[in-house]
CSV table of C-alpha atoms in Angstrom, one decimal:
chain,number,residue,atom,x,y,z
A,21,UNK,CA,-14.2,4.3,-21.1
A,22,UNK,CA,-11.0,6.3,-21.2
A,23,UNK,CA,-7.8,4.4,-21.7
A,24,UNK,CA,-5.1,4.7,-19.1
A,25,UNK,CA,-1.4,3.7,-19.1
A,26,UNK,CA,1.6,3.8,-16.8
A,27,UNK,CA,4.8,5.7,-17.1
A,28,UNK,CA,7.8,5.4,-15.0
A,29,UNK,CA,9.3,8.7,-13.7
A,30,UNK,CA,12.9,9.3,-12.8
A,31,UNK,CA,13.7,11.9,-10.2
A,32,UNK,CA,13.9,14.9,-12.6
A,33,UNK,CA,10.7,13.8,-14.4
A,34,UNK,CA,8.9,13.4,-11.1
A,35,UNK,CA,10.0,16.9,-10.0
A,36,UNK,CA,8.8,18.3,-13.3
A,37,UNK,CA,5.5,16.5,-13.0
A,38,UNK,CA,4.7,17.6,-9.4
A,39,UNK,CA,5.7,21.2,-10.2
A,40,UNK,CA,2.2,21.6,-11.8
A,41,UNK,CA,0.4,20.9,-8.5
A,42,UNK,CA,-1.4,23.8,-7.0
A,43,UNK,CA,-3.0,22.8,-3.7
A,44,UNK,CA,-0.9,22.8,-0.5
A,45,UNK,CA,-1.8,19.3,0.6
A,46,UNK,CA,-0.9,17.7,-2.7
A,47,UNK,CA,2.4,19.6,-2.8
A,48,UNK,CA,3.2,18.6,0.8
A,49,UNK,CA,2.6,14.9,0.2
A,50,UNK,CA,4.5,15.0,-3.2
A,51,UNK,CA,7.5,16.6,-1.6
A,52,UNK,CA,7.4,14.2,1.4
A,53,UNK,CA,7.4,11.3,-1.0
A,54,UNK,CA,10.3,12.7,-2.9
A,55,UNK,CA,12.4,13.2,0.3
A,56,UNK,CA,11.4,9.7,1.6
A,57,UNK,CA,12.5,8.0,-1.7
A,58,UNK,CA,15.7,10.0,-1.8
A,59,UNK,CA,16.6,8.7,1.7
A,60,UNK,CA,15.7,5.1,1.3
A,61,UNK,CA,16.0,4.0,-2.4
A,62,UNK,CA,17.9,4.6,-5.6
A,63,UNK,CA,16.0,6.3,-8.4
A,64,UNK,CA,18.2,4.4,-10.8
A,65,UNK,CA,16.7,1.1,-9.7
A,66,UNK,CA,13.0,2.0,-9.3
A,67,UNK,CA,11.1,5.3,-9.2
A,68,UNK,CA,7.6,6.5,-9.3
A,69,UNK,CA,4.8,5.2,-11.6
A,70,UNK,CA,2.3,7.8,-12.8
A,71,UNK,CA,-1.1,7.0,-14.3
A,72,UNK,CA,-1.7,8.8,-17.6
A,73,UNK,CA,-4.8,9.3,-19.8
A,74,UNK,CA,-4.9,9.4,-23.5
A,75,UNK,CA,-3.7,13.0,-23.4
A,76,UNK,CA,-0.7,11.9,-21.4
A,77,UNK,CA,-1.9,14.0,-18.4
A,78,UNK,CA,-0.5,12.8,-15.1
A,79,UNK,CA,-3.4,11.8,-12.8
A,80,UNK,CA,-2.1,9.7,-9.9
A,81,UNK,CA,1.3,8.6,-8.5
A,82,UNK,CA,2.5,5.4,-6.8
A,83,UNK,CA,5.9,4.6,-5.4
A,84,UNK,CA,6.4,0.8,-5.1
A,85,UNK,CA,9.3,-1.6,-5.3
A,86,UNK,CA,9.7,-5.3,-6.1
A,87,UNK,CA,12.4,-6.9,-4.0
A,88,UNK,CA,15.6,-8.4,-5.4
A,89,UNK,CA,14.2,-11.9,-5.2
A,90,UNK,CA,11.0,-11.1,-7.0
A,91,UNK,CA,8.9,-12.3,-4.1
A,92,UNK,CA,7.3,-9.1,-2.8
A,93,UNK,CA,5.9,-5.9,-4.2
A,94,UNK,CA,5.8,-3.3,-1.5
A,95,UNK,CA,3.6,-0.2,-1.9
A,96,UNK,CA,5.0,2.9,-0.3
A,97,UNK,CA,3.4,6.3,-1.3
A,98,UNK,CA,0.1,6.4,-3.3
A,99,UNK,CA,-1.5,9.8,-3.9
A,100,UNK,CA,-3.9,11.6,-6.2
A,101,UNK,CA,-3.7,15.4,-6.6
A,102,UNK,CA,-6.7,17.1,-5.1
A,103,UNK,CA,-8.1,18.2,-8.4
A,104,UNK,CA,-8.1,14.6,-9.7
A,105,UNK,CA,-9.5,12.8,-6.6
A,106,UNK,CA,-12.7,10.7,-6.4
A,107,UNK,CA,-12.4,9.6,-10.0
A,108,UNK,CA,-11.1,6.1,-9.4
A,109,UNK,CA,-7.5,6.9,-10.4
A,110,UNK,CA,-5.9,5.4,-7.3
A,111,UNK,CA,-7.7,2.1,-7.9
A,112,UNK,CA,-6.7,2.2,-11.5
A,113,UNK,CA,-3.0,2.7,-10.9
A,114,UNK,CA,-2.9,0.0,-8.3
A,115,UNK,CA,-4.7,-2.4,-10.7
A,116,UNK,CA,-2.1,-1.7,-13.4
A,117,UNK,CA,0.9,-1.9,-11.0
A,118,UNK,CA,-0.3,-5.3,-9.6
A,119,UNK,CA,-0.9,-6.6,-13.1
A,120,UNK,CA,2.7,-5.9,-14.0
A,121,UNK,CA,3.8,-7.6,-10.8
A,122,UNK,CA,1.8,-10.7,-11.6
A,123,UNK,CA,3.4,-10.8,-15.1
A,124,UNK,CA,6.8,-10.8,-13.3
A,125,UNK,CA,5.7,-13.7,-11.1
A,126,UNK,CA,5.7,-11.7,-7.9
A,127,UNK,CA,4.1,-13.8,-5.1
A,128,UNK,CA,3.1,-11.4,-2.4
A,129,UNK,CA,2.1,-7.8,-1.7
A,130,UNK,CA,2.8,-5.8,1.4
A,131,UNK,CA,2.2,-2.2,2.6
A,132,UNK,CA,1.4,-0.2,5.6
A,133,UNK,CA,-1.7,2.0,5.7
A,134,UNK,CA,-2.3,5.2,7.7
A,135,UNK,CA,-5.7,5.6,9.4
A,136,UNK,CA,-6.9,8.0,6.7
A,137,UNK,CA,-6.3,5.4,3.9
A,138,UNK,CA,-8.1,2.5,5.6
A,139,UNK,CA,-11.4,3.1,3.8
A,140,UNK,CA,-9.8,3.0,0.4
A,141,UNK,CA,-7.9,-0.3,1.0
A,142,UNK,CA,-10.7,-2.0,2.8
A,143,UNK,CA,-13.1,-1.4,-0.2
A,144,UNK,CA,-10.5,-3.3,-2.3
A,145,UNK,CA,-10.6,-6.2,0.1
A,146,UNK,CA,-7.3,-6.0,2.0
A,147,UNK,CA,-6.9,-7.1,5.6
A,148,UNK,CA,-4.4,-6.3,8.3
A,149,UNK,CA,-2.4,-8.3,10.8
A,150,UNK,CA,-1.8,-5.5,13.2
A,151,UNK,CA,0.1,-2.3,13.4
A,152,UNK,CA,3.8,-1.7,12.8
A,153,UNK,CA,6.2,0.2,15.0
A,154,UNK,CA,5.0,3.6,13.9
A,155,UNK,CA,1.4,2.7,14.3
A,156,UNK,CA,0.4,2.1,10.7
A,157,UNK,CA,-1.8,-0.9,9.8
A,158,UNK,CA,0.3,-3.7,8.3
A,159,UNK,CA,-0.8,-5.8,5.3
A,160,UNK,CA,1.1,-8.8,4.0
A,161,UNK,CA,-0.8,-11.1,1.6
A,162,UNK,CA,-0.4,-13.4,-1.4
A,163,UNK,CA,-0.8,-11.7,-4.7
A,164,UNK,CA,-3.5,-13.6,-6.7
A,165,UNK,CA,-3.0,-14.2,-10.4
A,166,UNK,CA,-6.0,-11.9,-11.0
A,167,UNK,CA,-4.1,-9.1,-9.4
A,168,UNK,CA,-6.1,-6.4,-7.6
A,169,UNK,CA,-9.4,-7.9,-8.8
A,170,UNK,CA,-8.7,-11.2,-7.1
A,171,UNK,CA,-8.0,-9.8,-3.6
A,172,UNK,CA,-11.6,-10.0,-2.3
A,173,UNK,CA,-12.2,-13.5,-3.6
A,174,UNK,CA,-8.9,-14.7,-2.2
A,175,UNK,CA,-9.7,-13.4,1.3
A,176,UNK,CA,-13.1,-14.9,1.2
A,177,UNK,CA,-11.9,-18.3,0.0
A,178,UNK,CA,-8.7,-18.7,2.0
A,179,UNK,CA,-8.0,-19.6,5.6
A,180,UNK,CA,-5.6,-17.6,7.8
A,181,UNK,CA,-2.8,-20.1,7.4
A,182,UNK,CA,-3.0,-19.9,3.6
A,183,UNK,CA,-2.9,-16.2,3.7
A,184,UNK,CA,0.1,-16.1,6.0
A,185,UNK,CA,2.0,-18.9,4.2
A,186,UNK,CA,5.6,-19.2,5.3
A,187,UNK,CA,5.6,-15.7,6.6
A,188,UNK,CA,4.5,-16.1,10.2
A,189,UNK,CA,7.7,-15.0,11.8
A,190,UNK,CA,8.1,-12.0,9.6
A,191,UNK,CA,4.5,-10.9,10.1
A,192,UNK,CA,4.5,-11.6,13.8
A,193,UNK,CA,7.7,-9.7,14.3
A,194,UNK,CA,6.4,-6.7,12.4
A,195,UNK,CA,3.3,-6.3,14.5
A,196,UNK,CA,4.0,-7.8,17.8
A,197,UNK,CA,2.7,-5.7,20.8
A,198,UNK,CA,3.1,-2.4,19.0
A,199,UNK,CA,-0.4,-1.3,20.0
A,200,UNK,CA,0.7,-1.4,23.6
A,201,UNK,CA,3.1,1.5,22.9
A,202,UNK,CA,0.3,3.9,22.0
A,203,UNK,CA,-0.4,7.1,23.9
A,204,UNK,CA,-4.0,7.4,25.2
A,205,UNK,CA,-4.9,9.7,22.3
A,206,UNK,CA,-3.4,7.2,19.8
A,207,UNK,CA,-5.3,4.3,21.5
A,208,UNK,CA,-8.6,6.2,21.0
A,209,UNK,CA,-8.0,6.6,17.3
A,210,UNK,CA,-6.8,3.0,17.0
A,211,UNK,CA,-9.8,1.5,18.7
A,212,UNK,CA,-12.1,3.5,16.4
A,213,UNK,CA,-10.2,2.2,13.4
A,214,UNK,CA,-10.3,-1.5,14.4
A,215,UNK,CA,-14.0,-1.1,15.1
A,216,UNK,CA,-14.5,0.2,11.6
A,217,UNK,CA,-12.3,-2.5,10.0
A,218,UNK,CA,-14.1,-5.3,11.7
A,219,UNK,CA,-13.1,-8.7,10.2
A,220,UNK,CA,-10.5,-6.8,8.0
A,221,UNK,CA,-8.4,-6.5,11.2
A,222,UNK,CA,-7.0,-10.0,11.7
A,223,UNK,CA,-4.7,-9.5,14.7
A,224,UNK,CA,-6.6,-11.9,16.9
A,225,UNK,CA,-6.5,-14.7,14.3
A,226,UNK,CA,-2.8,-14.1,13.8
A,227,UNK,CA,-2.2,-14.5,17.6
A,228,UNK,CA,-4.3,-17.7,17.8
A,229,UNK,CA,-2.3,-19.3,14.9
A,230,UNK,CA,1.0,-18.2,16.3
A,231,UNK,CA,0.2,-19.6,19.7
A,232,UNK,CA,-0.9,-22.9,18.2
A,233,UNK,CA,2.2,-23.3,16.0
C-alpha cells in the first residue's frame, strides 16, 4: 500500500501547486477556494493541507481550521483534481487531518456539505442536523478518539443528546427554518436529498429534543 503524508501549503505554494491543474472544473474550484480563504482567513495562521504520495506528488487538497479554543475543527473546501479522483484520496486526507486534530485534543468536527458531496460524507458515517442559511447540509458532531474511523460506530452507539452535547443552541440557530426559504426548484432538490440521506438527516430528532428541553 502506498504511503501518504500531509504537507501544509502557504498561499504562494498553493498557487504553484494548482498551476499544474489542467481540467476546467478543478481549476475553477481551486481558484474559488483560494479567493474564499483570502476573504475569510489569514494564510499566516492556517492554510491548505495537501495529500502527497512517496514521490511528493500533490493528490488532494483540504482547507480546514481549528478554532482558537481548540474545541472545533471546521472543514471548508475539500477537492481532488479530476485526474486523481476515485482513488480514495479524499478519504485519506480527511483521515490524516482528523488524526492530527485528535492529537491536539480537538473535541468536535463541523462542516457544511453541498448536495453533490452528500454521498461521500454519508459513506463515512456523518449525519446532518438541517441546512444552513445558504442551503448546505450542516454537520456538527463529537470527534471520536479514533478520528474518521470512529465516526460510524459513534453514530450507531450514541443517542441524539450525546451527539449534540452542549451545542443545542448553536446547532438550532444554524439550521432553524432555513428550508422554508427555498424556492420551488431548491425544495425539489432538497426533498430528493433528504430522501437519499434517510436516517443521516436528523432534523426531526433535533426538533423533538429542542422542544422537550
